[in-house]
Short mmCIF file of C-alpha atoms in Angstrom, two decimals:
data_model
loop_
_atom_site.label_atom_id
_atom_site.label_comp_id
_atom_site.label_asym_id
_atom_site.label_seq_id
_atom_site.Cartn_x
_atom_site.Cartn_y
_atom_site.Cartn_z
CA UNK A 164 -48.87 24.02 87.99
CA UNK A 165 -46.92 28.04 87.73
CA UNK A 166 -48.27 29.72 84.97
CA UNK A 167 -45.70 31.97 82.72
CA UNK A 168 -46.41 35.61 81.40
CA UNK A 169 -45.39 36.52 78.59
CA UNK A 170 -42.21 40.41 79.84
CA UNK A 171 -41.23 42.88 77.24
CA UNK A 172 -38.85 45.23 78.27
CA UNK A 173 -38.60 47.65 75.43
CA UNK A 174 -36.96 51.55 75.10
CA UNK A 175 -36.11 54.00 72.89
CA UNK A 176 -33.00 52.76 72.24
CA UNK A 177 -33.02 49.10 72.73
CA UNK A 178 -34.62 46.15 72.77
CA UNK A 179 -33.54 44.17 76.07
CA UNK A 180 -35.84 41.51 77.08
CA UNK A 181 -38.14 39.68 75.63
CA UNK A 182 -39.29 35.98 77.21
CA UNK A 183 -41.83 34.13 79.49
CA UNK A 184 -41.24 34.71 83.38
CA UNK A 185 -43.07 33.65 86.62
CA UNK A 186 -42.91 37.16 87.85
CA UNK A 187 -42.05 40.67 87.65
CA UNK A 188 -40.97 42.63 90.40
CA UNK A 189 -40.77 46.82 90.10
CA UNK A 190 -40.44 49.41 92.64
CA UNK A 191 -43.99 51.58 91.05
CA UNK A 192 -44.33 55.42 91.95
CA UNK A 193 -46.77 54.45 94.74
CA UNK A 194 -44.19 52.05 96.40
CA UNK A 195 -42.94 47.97 95.20
CA UNK A 196 -44.81 45.57 93.44
CA UNK A 197 -43.85 41.90 92.20
CA UNK A 198 -46.97 41.26 88.98
CA UNK A 199 -47.24 37.09 88.54
CA UNK A 200 -49.80 35.42 85.64
CA UNK A 201 -53.36 36.62 85.74
CA UNK A 202 -52.75 40.59 86.74
CA UNK A 203 -55.53 42.83 86.72
CA UNK A 204 -54.27 45.78 83.97
CA UNK A 205 -52.05 47.76 85.43
CA UNK A 206 -50.12 51.30 84.01
CA UNK A 207 -48.39 52.57 87.11
CA UNK A 208 -45.47 55.04 85.92
CA UNK A 209 -41.84 53.72 87.58
CA UNK A 210 -39.54 55.11 89.75
CA UNK A 211 -35.74 54.83 88.80
CA UNK A 212 -34.31 51.33 90.44
CA UNK A 213 -34.01 47.95 89.68
CA UNK A 214 -36.59 45.48 87.54
CA UNK A 215 -36.30 41.95 88.70
CA UNK A 216 -37.83 39.01 86.42
CA UNK A 217 -38.25 35.73 88.32
CA UNK A 218 -37.39 33.27 84.89
CA UNK A 219 -38.89 30.24 83.91
CA UNK A 220 -36.06 28.24 85.41
CA UNK A 221 -36.22 30.20 89.45
CA UNK A 222 -33.47 32.56 88.27
CA UNK A 223 -34.00 36.25 88.60
CA UNK A 224 -32.57 38.69 86.40
CA UNK A 225 -31.98 42.37 87.29
CA UNK A 226 -32.16 45.09 85.23
CA UNK A 227 -31.44 48.76 85.77
CA UNK A 228 -34.15 51.09 84.36
CA UNK A 229 -33.68 55.18 85.05
CA UNK A 230 -37.73 55.40 85.72
CA UNK A 231 -39.89 54.67 82.34
CA UNK A 232 -43.64 53.01 82.48
CA UNK A 233 -45.40 49.53 83.17
CA UNK A 234 -48.16 47.89 81.31
CA UNK A 235 -49.49 45.09 82.76
CA UNK A 236 -52.75 43.18 80.93
CA UNK A 237 -53.20 39.27 82.39
CA UNK A 238 -51.10 37.40 79.76
CA UNK A 239 -48.32 40.12 78.61
CA UNK A 240 -46.45 42.54 80.35
CA UNK A 241 -44.53 45.48 79.13
CA UNK A 242 -42.03 47.52 80.20
CA UNK A 243 -41.49 50.84 78.64
CA UNK A 244 -37.57 52.17 79.84
CA UNK A 245 -36.59 55.66 80.40
CA UNK A 246 -33.11 55.33 78.55
CA UNK A 247 -32.05 58.79 80.30
CA UNK A 248 -32.31 59.76 83.60
CA UNK A 249 -34.75 62.44 83.88
CA UNK A 250 -35.44 65.40 86.10
CA UNK A 251 -37.10 68.46 86.10
CA UNK A 252 -34.07 70.26 86.50
CA UNK A 253 -32.48 68.04 83.68
CA UNK A 254 -34.53 68.37 80.72
CA UNK A 255 -34.65 72.55 82.30
CA UNK A 256 -30.42 72.81 81.87
CA UNK A 257 -31.00 71.03 78.68
CA UNK A 258 -33.42 73.29 77.06
CA UNK A 259 -31.41 75.87 77.66
CA UNK A 260 -28.17 74.90 75.73
CA UNK A 261 -30.35 74.71 72.61
CA UNK A 262 -32.33 77.94 73.51
CA UNK A 263 -28.63 79.94 73.87
CA UNK A 264 -27.24 78.13 70.66
CA UNK A 265 -30.19 79.17 68.74
CA UNK A 266 -29.33 82.60 69.86
CA UNK A 267 -26.20 81.91 69.23
CA UNK A 268 -27.31 81.39 65.48
CA UNK A 269 -29.41 84.40 65.49
CA UNK A 270 -26.91 87.09 66.28
CA UNK A 271 -27.25 89.90 63.93
CA UNK A 272 -29.42 87.83 61.35
CA UNK A 273 -32.45 88.88 60.08
CA UNK A 274 -36.23 86.90 61.63
CA UNK A 275 -37.77 87.63 58.49
CA UNK A 276 -36.76 84.26 56.38
CA UNK A 277 -36.14 85.63 52.22
CA UNK A 278 -37.91 82.88 50.72
CA UNK A 279 -37.03 84.29 47.23
CA UNK A 280 -33.15 84.10 47.94
CA UNK A 281 -33.20 80.43 49.70
CA UNK A 282 -34.99 79.08 47.44
CA UNK A 283 -32.93 80.12 44.57
CA UNK A 284 -30.05 79.41 46.94
CA UNK A 285 -31.02 75.69 46.25
CA UNK A 286 -32.30 75.34 43.05
CA UNK A 287 -28.59 76.48 42.43
CA UNK A 288 -27.94 73.48 44.53
CA UNK A 289 -30.07 71.13 42.46
CA UNK A 290 -28.39 72.50 39.47
CA UNK A 291 -25.24 71.62 40.59
CA UNK A 292 -25.49 68.81 41.15
CA UNK A 293 -27.26 67.79 38.55
CA UNK A 294 -24.80 69.00 35.99
CA UNK A 295 -22.76 66.93 37.79
CA UNK A 296 -24.76 63.44 36.90
CA UNK A 297 -24.57 64.47 33.17
CA UNK A 298 -21.10 65.13 33.07
CA UNK A 299 -21.28 61.07 34.42
CA UNK A 300 -20.58 59.79 31.53
CA UNK A 301 -18.77 62.67 29.60
CA UNK A 302 -15.27 62.52 29.85
CA UNK A 303 -13.82 66.26 31.58
CA UNK A 304 -11.10 66.19 28.95
CA UNK B 250 8.88 64.24 28.50
CA UNK B 251 7.62 67.30 29.99
CA UNK B 252 3.86 67.74 29.53
CA UNK B 253 4.34 63.18 30.05
CA UNK B 254 5.19 64.23 34.07
CA UNK B 255 2.29 66.36 34.63
CA UNK B 256 -0.23 63.86 32.85
CA UNK B 257 1.40 61.65 35.82
CA UNK B 258 0.64 63.54 38.81
CA UNK B 259 -2.10 64.28 38.15
CA UNK B 260 -2.98 60.52 37.77
CA UNK B 261 -1.48 59.51 40.88
CA UNK B 262 -3.47 62.69 42.95
CA UNK B 263 -6.31 61.19 41.05
CA UNK B 264 -6.46 58.01 42.44
CA UNK B 265 -5.41 59.05 45.53
CA UNK B 266 -8.52 60.33 45.98
CA UNK B 267 -10.33 58.02 43.93
CA UNK B 268 -8.84 55.62 48.05
CA UNK B 269 -10.73 57.90 49.88
CA UNK B 270 -14.06 58.03 47.70
CA UNK B 271 -14.44 54.56 48.20
CA UNK B 272 -13.09 53.90 51.54
CA UNK B 273 -16.28 56.94 52.17
CA UNK B 274 -18.16 55.04 50.52
CA UNK B 275 -18.08 51.39 51.96
CA UNK B 276 -17.79 53.63 56.39
CA UNK B 277 -21.47 55.02 55.11
CA UNK B 278 -22.52 51.77 53.71
CA UNK B 279 -21.94 49.81 56.95
CA UNK B 280 -22.92 53.16 58.95
CA UNK B 281 -26.58 53.11 57.23
CA UNK B 282 -26.79 48.91 58.19
CA UNK B 283 -26.37 49.83 61.77
CA UNK B 284 -28.62 53.28 61.38
CA UNK B 285 -31.56 50.93 59.56
CA UNK B 286 -30.85 48.23 62.86
CA UNK B 287 -31.91 50.78 64.94
CA UNK B 288 -34.90 52.31 63.30
CA UNK B 289 -35.86 49.15 63.75
CA UNK B 290 -34.90 48.34 67.15
CA UNK B 291 -36.97 51.39 68.48
CA UNK B 292 -40.01 51.47 67.25
CA UNK B 293 -41.75 48.59 69.23
CA UNK B 294 -41.27 51.17 72.20
CA UNK B 295 -43.15 53.85 69.92
CA UNK B 296 -45.43 51.69 68.99
CA UNK B 297 -46.52 50.31 72.50
CA UNK B 298 -46.43 53.73 73.98
CA UNK B 299 -48.85 55.20 71.30
CA UNK B 300 -51.18 51.62 71.54
CA UNK B 301 -51.42 52.99 75.35
CA UNK B 302 -52.46 55.97 75.18
CA UNK B 303 -55.02 55.80 72.26
CA UNK B 304 -56.00 53.35 75.10
CA UNK B 305 -55.77 56.23 77.58
CA UNK B 306 -57.94 58.37 74.82
CA UNK B 307 -60.60 56.71 74.79
CA UNK B 308 -61.46 55.29 78.05
CA UNK B 309 -61.38 58.50 79.02
CA UNK B 310 -63.91 61.13 77.10
CA UNK B 311 -63.92 63.37 79.58
CA UNK B 312 -60.40 64.85 79.90
CA UNK B 313 -59.05 66.26 76.88
CA UNK B 314 -55.24 66.31 76.92
CA UNK B 315 -54.36 69.74 74.69
CA UNK B 316 -51.85 67.69 72.68
CA UNK B 317 -54.62 65.80 71.25
CA UNK B 318 -56.81 68.74 70.28
CA UNK B 319 -56.81 70.38 67.77
CA UNK B 320 -57.35 74.34 68.22
CA UNK B 321 -56.74 77.05 65.59
CA UNK B 322 -53.02 77.85 63.76
CA UNK B 323 -51.71 80.78 64.82
CA UNK B 324 -47.80 79.75 64.06
CA UNK B 325 -46.69 77.10 63.15
CA UNK B 326 -43.36 74.97 64.83
CA UNK B 327 -41.04 72.96 62.90
CA UNK B 328 -38.71 71.15 63.75
CA UNK B 329 -36.29 70.35 60.77
CA UNK B 330 -33.45 67.40 60.85
CA UNK B 331 -30.71 67.75 58.91
CA UNK B 332 -27.36 65.55 58.46
CA UNK B 333 -24.44 67.59 60.58
CA UNK B 334 -21.62 67.26 57.71
CA UNK B 335 -22.20 66.99 53.79
CA UNK B 336 -21.23 65.35 50.61
CA UNK B 337 -24.20 63.02 50.73
CA UNK B 338 -25.62 64.67 47.29
CA UNK B 339 -28.75 66.22 47.36
CA UNK B 340 -29.80 65.31 50.68
CA UNK B 341 -30.71 68.53 52.69
CA UNK B 342 -30.97 70.32 49.74
CA UNK B 343 -34.24 68.31 48.97
CA UNK B 344 -35.22 68.64 52.72
CA UNK B 345 -35.12 72.48 52.61
CA UNK B 346 -36.62 72.86 49.15
CA UNK B 347 -39.70 70.73 50.50
CA UNK B 348 -39.55 72.62 53.99
CA UNK B 349 -39.67 76.48 52.31
CA UNK B 350 -42.73 75.14 50.67
CA UNK B 351 -44.44 73.86 53.10
CA UNK B 352 -43.11 76.45 55.22
CA UNK B 353 -44.61 79.46 52.27
CA UNK B 354 -47.87 77.62 52.47
CA UNK B 355 -48.31 77.77 55.86
CA UNK B 356 -46.93 81.87 55.73
CA UNK B 357 -49.52 82.72 52.52
CA UNK B 358 -52.21 81.29 55.24
CA UNK B 359 -51.25 84.10 57.55
CA UNK B 360 -49.42 81.72 59.65
CA UNK B 361 -46.31 82.93 61.58
CA UNK B 362 -43.72 80.11 61.67
CA UNK B 363 -40.78 79.25 64.11
CA UNK B 364 -38.27 77.45 63.60
CA UNK B 365 -35.83 74.29 65.97
CA UNK B 366 -32.76 72.97 63.83
CA UNK B 367 -31.23 69.87 64.12
CA UNK B 368 -27.87 69.30 62.13
CA UNK B 369 -25.50 71.34 61.34
CA UNK B 370 -26.27 71.78 57.92
CA UNK B 371 -30.10 73.02 58.96
CA UNK B 372 -28.61 75.69 60.93
CA UNK B 373 -26.29 77.20 58.33
CA UNK B 374 -28.70 77.53 55.91
CA UNK B 375 -31.19 79.05 57.99
CA UNK B 376 -28.44 81.45 59.37
CA UNK B 377 -28.05 82.71 56.16
CA UNK B 378 -32.14 82.57 54.91
CA UNK B 379 -33.24 84.17 58.11
CA UNK B 380 -36.43 82.58 59.88
CA UNK B 381 -37.25 82.35 63.69
CA UNK B 382 -34.79 80.19 64.91
CA UNK B 383 -35.87 78.69 68.94
CA UNK B 384 -34.57 76.23 69.62
CA UNK B 385 -30.92 74.18 67.98
CA UNK B 386 -29.01 71.48 68.66
CA UNK B 387 -26.06 69.94 66.52
CA UNK B 388 -23.67 67.30 66.26
CA UNK B 389 -26.08 64.05 66.96
CA UNK B 390 -23.49 61.94 65.59
CA UNK B 391 -24.17 58.70 63.87
CA UNK B 392 -25.73 57.29 67.41
CA UNK B 393 -27.75 60.21 69.09
CA UNK B 394 -29.72 59.15 72.54
CA UNK B 395 -32.81 60.01 73.99
CA UNK B 396 -31.00 63.01 76.56
CA UNK B 397 -29.56 65.03 73.04
CA UNK B 398 -33.27 66.09 71.78
CA UNK B 399 -34.50 66.65 75.39
CA UNK B 400 -33.74 69.64 75.07
CA UNK B 401 -35.00 70.92 72.11
CA UNK B 402 -37.92 69.17 72.20
CA UNK B 403 -39.18 70.52 75.45
CA UNK B 404 -38.87 73.64 73.96
CA UNK B 405 -41.61 73.25 71.58
CA UNK B 406 -43.64 71.74 74.10
CA UNK B 407 -42.94 74.44 76.46
CA UNK B 408 -43.96 76.40 73.00
CA UNK B 409 -47.37 74.47 72.62
CA UNK B 410 -48.19 74.47 76.06
CA UNK B 411 -48.06 77.57 76.76
CA UNK B 412 -49.93 79.37 73.89
CA UNK B 413 -46.66 80.14 71.90
CA UNK B 414 -47.20 77.54 69.16
CA UNK B 415 -50.52 76.38 68.27
CA UNK B 416 -49.12 73.33 65.81
CA UNK B 417 -46.01 71.63 65.94
CA UNK B 418 -44.15 69.64 62.74
CA UNK B 419 -41.28 67.74 62.09
CA UNK B 420 -39.77 68.02 58.68
CA UNK B 421 -36.61 64.95 57.74
CA UNK B 422 -35.76 62.00 55.30
CA UNK B 423 -37.59 59.41 54.89
CA UNK B 424 -36.00 56.20 54.62
CA UNK B 425 -37.26 54.73 51.79
CA UNK B 426 -34.16 52.66 50.46
CA UNK B 427 -30.99 52.92 49.72
CA UNK B 428 -31.23 54.24 46.79
CA UNK B 429 -34.55 56.48 47.32
CA UNK B 430 -34.68 59.04 50.21
CA UNK B 431 -37.96 61.09 50.54
CA UNK B 432 -38.73 64.54 52.78
CA UNK B 433 -41.58 64.57 53.98
CA UNK B 434 -43.24 66.94 56.73
CA UNK B 435 -45.39 64.87 58.90
CA UNK B 436 -47.80 66.47 62.54
CA UNK B 437 -46.73 65.82 65.40
CA UNK B 438 -48.73 67.77 67.60
CA UNK B 439 -51.56 68.14 68.05
CA UNK B 440 -51.81 64.08 68.01
CA UNK B 441 -54.13 63.50 63.99
CA UNK B 442 -56.98 61.00 65.32
CA UNK B 443 -55.28 59.29 61.98
CA UNK B 444 -53.20 58.01 64.81
CA UNK B 445 -55.43 57.82 67.82
CA UNK B 446 -56.99 54.51 66.52
CA UNK B 447 -60.73 54.38 68.28
CA UNK B 448 -61.65 51.30 70.03
CA UNK B 449 -64.02 49.39 72.31
CA UNK B 450 -63.39 49.06 75.79
CA UNK B 451 -65.03 46.66 78.18
CA UNK B 452 -62.18 46.87 80.22
CA UNK B 453 -59.54 49.62 82.00
CA UNK B 454 -56.43 49.74 83.50
CA UNK B 455 -55.33 50.45 87.25
CA UNK B 456 -53.49 53.69 87.21
CA UNK B 457 -51.68 54.49 89.68
CA UNK B 458 -51.25 57.19 90.52
CA UNK B 459 -54.03 58.88 88.22
CA UNK B 460 -55.05 58.77 84.69
CA UNK B 461 -54.47 61.88 83.93
CA UNK B 462 -50.49 62.20 85.22
CA UNK B 463 -49.73 59.58 83.31
CA UNK B 464 -50.89 60.71 80.36
CA UNK B 465 -49.04 63.83 80.38
CA UNK B 466 -46.24 62.26 81.11
CA UNK B 467 -46.49 59.17 78.11
CA UNK B 468 -47.80 62.12 75.50
CA UNK B 469 -44.02 63.93 76.29
CA UNK B 470 -42.36 61.16 75.96
CA UNK B 471 -44.11 59.94 72.16
CA UNK B 472 -43.10 63.61 70.89
CA UNK B 473 -39.49 62.38 71.71
CA UNK B 474 -39.49 58.98 70.43
CA UNK B 475 -41.09 60.51 67.42
CA UNK B 476 -38.21 63.04 67.18
CA UNK B 477 -35.68 60.23 68.37
CA UNK B 478 -36.89 58.00 65.02
CA UNK B 479 -36.79 60.81 62.89
CA UNK B 480 -33.51 61.47 63.65
CA UNK B 481 -32.18 58.05 63.10
CA UNK B 482 -34.32 57.51 60.19
CA UNK B 483 -32.38 60.97 58.67
CA UNK B 484 -29.48 59.38 59.87
CA UNK B 485 -30.19 56.49 57.67
CA UNK B 486 -30.81 58.16 55.15
CA UNK B 487 -27.76 59.92 55.18
CA UNK B 488 -25.51 57.13 55.29
CA UNK B 489 -26.99 55.98 52.03
CA UNK B 490 -27.37 59.44 50.09
CA UNK B 491 -23.36 59.35 51.21
CA UNK B 492 -22.20 56.27 50.02
CA UNK B 493 -24.46 56.29 46.14
CA UNK B 494 -22.68 59.79 45.91
CA UNK B 495 -19.32 58.48 47.34
CA UNK B 496 -20.04 55.07 44.90
CA UNK B 497 -20.70 57.30 41.71
CA UNK B 498 -17.56 60.22 42.18
CA UNK B 499 -15.35 56.84 42.81
CA UNK B 500 -16.96 56.02 39.47
CA UNK B 501 -16.04 59.11 37.96
CA UNK B 502 -12.82 58.69 39.58
CA UNK B 503 -12.02 55.51 37.40
CA UNK B 504 -12.96 56.89 34.80
CA UNK B 505 -11.02 60.27 34.59
CA UNK B 506 -7.88 57.97 35.43
CA UNK B 507 -8.36 56.08 32.33
CA UNK B 508 -9.09 59.24 29.67
CA UNK B 509 -5.17 60.30 31.70
CA UNK B 510 -3.84 57.30 30.80
CA UNK B 511 -4.64 57.41 27.67
CA UNK B 512 -4.20 61.70 27.16
CA UNK B 513 -0.45 60.08 29.02
CA UNK B 514 0.34 56.61 26.67
CA UNK B 515 -0.58 59.41 23.57
CA UNK B 516 1.66 62.25 24.63
CA UNK B 517 4.46 59.36 25.56
CA UNK B 518 4.79 58.32 21.19
CA UNK B 519 4.50 61.38 20.57
CA UNK B 520 7.64 62.10 22.74
CA UNK B 521 8.97 58.47 20.94
CA UNK B 522 8.17 59.01 17.52
CA UNK B 523 9.27 62.59 16.93
CA UNK B 524 12.41 61.58 19.14
CA UNK B 525 12.78 58.34 15.51
CA UNK B 526 11.69 60.67 13.35
CA UNK B 527 14.44 63.38 14.50
CA UNK B 528 17.57 60.32 14.76
CA UNK B 529 16.30 59.32 11.32
CA UNK B 530 17.01 62.61 9.74
CA UNK B 531 20.53 63.15 11.91
CA UNK B 532 20.76 59.68 10.00
CA UNK B 533 19.76 61.24 6.41
CA UNK B 534 21.92 63.99 6.82
CA UNK B 535 25.39 62.30 8.23
#
């Protein structure tokens, strides 16, 4: 008799797979592994590559993931998949870009937040909105 | 009939505006539905992650990750999420007001502030009014992906790691329903004890490679996911607010058209009456 294990593959952007499977194959941080029903609790990070599922009918389904985590419970496996390619230098580049944009925004501006002026502008904006609301039922002409 | 012609062209122009606002309303409605779907899609990921993180934090009381420890707050980092485009009612205004009130309170307590801005509206606002901006990103579009927020989150996390900021908050519009969006200020770092639930464990994971390394990267992913989730929720709020604003604009345009038509018909009638009067008096004279 074969036992089936519940598998969920989720990412931050999409729900990728949910269902029962005989076995799950993935490339963990320390090597390839196959996980089936009754495996001890395990937590590992995954390398970019394939996650292969042997489903109930014996057919394989393959998902490509760009890294992530694998959480194993005896009756349940969760793959927390990364959606974006992750590498220290890629992250660094993205951070630099965000910093550059901020500097561009700050050019020639004082760094001290002027609360009085800012709050006044907001008050004006919401007053305008209220006025529009009030005008709604009234005839303009 | 010069007046009538002017009114007629005015009516045509308002009718065109009405068509545009009506179209924008429909577009916003469909985009809102999509954004709502995305909100629910990414929730299981964050929930699962938090579950694993709280397990790790509980299973290893001897290892204290800096993200989980409260320290004395001298500098606060704030991530402000705004929209890229306008015409969405008072959404951004209300958010900025909330941010300023909170920021003022912190400043009064002697805490310095660092801003991280997402969306062009926040950029424009803080550019006018100052504030120490350390990271910005704009034009995330209607379907933002994780890659869009990695950069800004990394800057804030690095700042936290280096001790430049001692707390990280995020401000965005929470989507409650189509009619209601609530600006909220939420603490991301240090992770508040409430979100890390206490639990009794009789088992532990096998860790590959090391539990501390795993906790490190899980926490980082978790913060990124939370920010992305907030961005998506803000987009849903934006579209809902735009839908309502455009609906009322369409209604207003309809009202204006009706009023103009009344004025137009009066002018037309007056012209006809005048013409008849002229003809009658002319006939009398003959």
